[in-house]
Amino acid sequence: MPRKAARVLAFDTAVADEELEAAISYLDEKLANASSRDEPVPFLAYRNRMIFQTTLNIRRGTVSAPSHR
């Protein structure tokens, strides 16, 4: 499911790469803060970070979009 969401978002031009990078930076900080306090990793922060990073990778051609089955 996250990979499908990333593929859809990769082809949606309403969200710029800079916005995705800012969101990834924010989520990285949120995950690092939880880790430094020995708290559980917030699942949605981790999931969204993976979706946004995969979206950027697809846009940059560093990861291929999965075939639609």
Coordinates of N, CA, C and O in Angstrom, one line a residue:
M1 N 0.8 -1.2 0.0 CA 0.0 0.0 0.0 C 0.9 1.3 0.0 O 0.6 2.2 -0.8
P2 N 1.9 1.4 0.9 CA 2.7 2.6 0.8 C 3.4 2.8 -0.5 O 3.5 4.0 -1.0
R3 N 3.8 1.8 -1.2 CA 4.4 1.9 -2.5 C 3.4 2.4 -3.5 O 3.8 3.2 -4.4
K4 N 2.2 1.9 -3.5 CA 1.2 2.4 -4.4 C 0.9 3.8 -4.2 O 0.8 4.6 -5.1
A5 N 0.8 4.3 -2.9 CA 0.6 5.7 -2.6 C 1.7 6.5 -3.1 O 1.5 7.6 -3.6
A6 N 2.9 6.0 -3.0 CA 4.1 6.8 -3.5 C 4.1 6.9 -5.0 O 4.4 8.0 -5.5
R7 N 3.6 5.9 -5.7 CA 3.6 5.9 -7.1 C 2.5 6.9 -7.6 O 2.8 7.7 -8.5
V8 N 1.4 6.9 -6.9 CA 0.3 7.9 -7.2 C 0.8 9.3 -7.0 O 0.7 10.2 -7.8
L9 N 1.4 9.5 -5.8 CA 1.9 10.9 -5.5 C 3.1 11.3 -6.4 O 3.2 12.5 -6.7
A10 N 3.9 10.4 -6.9 CA 5.0 10.7 -7.7 C 4.5 11.4 -9.0 O 5.2 12.3 -9.6
F11 N 3.3 11.0 -9.5 CA 2.8 11.6 -10.7 C 1.8 12.7 -10.5 O 1.3 13.2 -11.5
D12 N 1.7 13.2 -9.3 CA 0.8 14.3 -8.9 C 1.7 15.5 -8.8 O 2.5 15.7 -7.9
T13 N 1.5 16.4 -9.8 CA 2.4 17.6 -9.8 C 2.0 18.7 -8.8 O 2.6 19.7 -8.7
A14 N 0.9 18.5 -8.1 CA 0.4 19.5 -7.1 C 1.4 19.5 -5.9 O 1.4 20.5 -5.2
V15 N 2.2 18.5 -5.7 CA 3.1 18.5 -4.6 C 4.5 18.5 -5.2 O 5.0 17.7 -5.9
A16 N 5.2 19.6 -4.8 CA 6.6 19.9 -5.4 C 7.6 19.0 -4.6 O 7.4 18.6 -3.4
D17 N 8.7 18.8 -5.2 CA 9.8 18.1 -4.6 C 10.3 18.7 -3.3 O 10.6 18.1 -2.3
E18 N 10.3 20.1 -3.3 CA 10.7 20.8 -2.2 C 9.8 20.6 -1.0 O 10.3 20.5 0.2
E19 N 8.5 20.4 -1.2 CA 7.6 20.2 -0.2 C 7.8 18.8 0.4 O 7.7 18.6 1.6
L20 N 8.1 17.8 -0.5 CA 8.4 16.5 0.0 C 9.6 16.4 0.8 O 9.7 15.8 1.9
E21 N 10.7 17.1 0.4 CA 11.9 17.2 1.1 C 11.7 17.8 2.5 O 12.3 17.3 3.5
A22 N 10.9 18.9 2.6 CA 10.6 19.5 3.9 C 9.9 18.5 4.8 O 10.2 18.5 6.0
A23 N 8.9 17.8 4.2 CA 8.2 16.9 5.0 C 9.1 15.7 5.5 O 9.0 15.3 6.7
I24 N 10.0 15.3 4.7 CA 10.9 14.2 5.1 C 11.8 14.7 6.2 O 12.1 14.0 7.1
S25 N 12.3 15.9 6.0 CA 13.2 16.5 7.1 C 12.4 16.6 8.4 O 13.0 16.2 9.5
Y26 N 11.2 17.0 8.4 CA 10.4 17.1 9.6 C 10.2 15.7 10.2 O 10.3 15.6 11.5
L27 N 9.8 14.8 9.4 CA 9.6 13.4 9.9 C 10.9 12.8 10.4 O 10.8 12.0 11.4
D28 N 12.0 13.0 9.8 CA 13.3 12.5 10.3 C 13.6 13.0 11.7 O 14.0 12.3 12.5
E29 N 13.3 14.3 11.9 CA 13.5 15.0 13.2 C 12.6 14.3 14.2 O 13.0 14.0 15.3
K30 N 11.3 14.1 13.8 CA 10.4 13.5 14.7 C 10.8 12.1 15.1 O 10.7 11.7 16.3
L31 N 11.3 11.3 14.2 CA 11.7 10.0 14.5 C 13.0 10.0 15.3 O 13.1 9.2 16.2
A32 N 13.9 10.9 15.0 CA 15.1 11.0 15.8 C 14.9 11.4 17.2 O 15.5 10.9 18.2
N33 N 13.9 12.3 17.4 CA 13.5 12.7 18.8 C 13.0 11.6 19.6 O 13.3 11.4 20.8
A34 N 12.1 10.8 19.0 CA 11.5 9.6 19.6 C 12.6 8.6 20.0 O 12.7 8.1 21.1
S35 N 13.5 8.4 19.1 CA 14.7 7.5 19.3 C 15.5 8.0 20.5 O 15.9 7.2 21.3
S36 N 15.8 9.3 20.5 CA 16.7 9.8 21.5 C 16.1 9.7 22.9 O 16.8 9.7 23.9
R37 N 14.8 9.7 23.0 CA 14.1 9.6 24.3 C 13.7 8.2 24.6 O 13.0 7.9 25.5
D38 N 14.2 7.2 23.8 CA 13.9 5.8 23.9 C 12.4 5.6 23.9 O 11.9 4.7 24.7
E39 N 11.7 6.3 23.1 CA 10.2 6.1 22.9 C 10.0 5.3 21.7 O 10.8 5.2 20.8
P40 N 8.8 4.7 21.6 CA 8.5 3.9 20.4 C 8.5 4.8 19.1 O 8.1 6.0 19.3
V41 N 8.9 4.3 18.0 CA 8.8 5.1 16.8 C 7.4 5.3 16.4 O 6.6 4.3 16.3
P42 N 7.0 6.5 16.1 CA 5.6 6.8 15.7 C 5.4 6.1 14.3 O 6.0 6.5 13.3
F43 N 4.5 5.2 14.3 CA 4.3 4.4 13.0 C 3.9 5.3 11.9 O 4.5 5.1 10.8
L44 N 3.0 6.2 12.0 CA 2.6 7.0 10.9 C 3.7 7.9 10.4 O 3.8 8.2 9.2
A45 N 4.5 8.4 11.3 CA 5.7 9.2 10.9 C 6.6 8.4 10.1 O 7.1 8.8 9.0
Y46 N 6.9 7.2 10.5 CA 7.8 6.3 9.7 C 7.1 5.9 8.4 O 7.8 6.0 7.3
R47 N 5.9 5.6 8.4 CA 5.2 5.2 7.1 C 5.2 6.4 6.1 O 5.5 6.2 5.0
N48 N 4.8 7.5 6.6 CA 4.7 8.7 5.7 C 6.1 9.1 5.2 O 6.3 9.5 4.0
R49 N 7.1 9.0 6.0 CA 8.5 9.2 5.6 C 8.9 8.3 4.5 O 9.5 8.7 3.5
M50 N 8.5 7.0 4.6 CA 8.9 6.0 3.6 C 8.1 6.4 2.3 O 8.7 6.3 1.2
I51 N 6.8 6.7 2.4 CA 6.1 7.1 1.2 C 6.7 8.3 0.5 O 6.9 8.3 -0.7
F52 N 7.0 9.3 1.3 CA 7.6 10.6 0.7 C 8.9 10.3 0.0 O 9.2 10.8 -1.0
Q53 N 9.8 9.5 0.7 CA 11.1 9.2 0.2 C 11.0 8.4 -1.1 O 11.7 8.6 -2.1
T54 N 10.1 7.4 -1.1 CA 9.9 6.6 -2.3 C 9.3 7.4 -3.4 O 9.7 7.3 -4.6
T55 N 8.5 8.4 -3.1 CA 7.9 9.3 -4.1 C 9.1 10.1 -4.8 O 9.2 10.2 -6.0
L56 N 10.0 10.6 -4.0 CA 11.1 11.4 -4.5 C 12.0 10.4 -5.4 O 12.5 10.8 -6.4
N57 N 12.2 9.2 -4.9 CA 13.1 8.3 -5.6 C 12.5 8.0 -7.0 O 13.2 7.9 -8.0
I58 N 11.1 7.8 -7.0 CA 10.5 7.5 -8.3 C 10.6 8.7 -9.2 O 11.0 8.6 -10.4
R59 N 10.4 9.9 -8.7 CA 10.5 11.1 -9.5 C 11.9 11.3 -10.1 O 12.1 11.8 -11.2
R60 N 12.9 10.9 -9.3 CA 14.3 11.1 -9.7 C 14.8 9.9 -10.5 O 16.0 10.0 -10.9
G61 N 14.0 8.9 -10.6 CA 14.4 7.8 -11.4 C 15.4 6.8 -10.7 O 16.0 6.0 -11.4
T62 N 15.5 6.9 -9.4 CA 16.4 6.1 -8.7 C 15.7 4.8 -8.2 O 16.4 3.9 -7.8
V63 N 14.4 4.7 -8.4 CA 13.7 3.5 -8.1 C 12.6 3.4 -9.1 O 12.0 4.4 -9.5
S64 N 12.4 2.3 -9.6 CA 11.3 2.2 -10.7 C 10.0 2.0 -10.0 O 9.8 1.4 -9.0
A65 N 9.0 2.6 -10.7 CA 7.6 2.5 -10.2 C 7.2 1.1 -10.4 O 7.4 0.5 -11.5
P66 N 6.5 0.4 -9.5 CA 6.0 -0.9 -9.7 C 5.0 -1.0 -10.8 O 4.2 0.0 -11.0
S67 N 5.0 -2.1 -11.5 CA 4.0 -2.2 -12.6 C 2.6 -2.3 -12.0 O 2.4 -2.9 -10.9
H68 N 1.6 -1.8 -12.7 CA 0.2 -1.8 -12.2 C -0.4 -3.2 -12.6 O -0.5 -3.6 -13.7
R69 N -0.8 -3.9 -11.6 CA -1.4 -5.3 -11.8 C -2.8 -5.3 -11.4 O -3.3 -4.7 -10.6

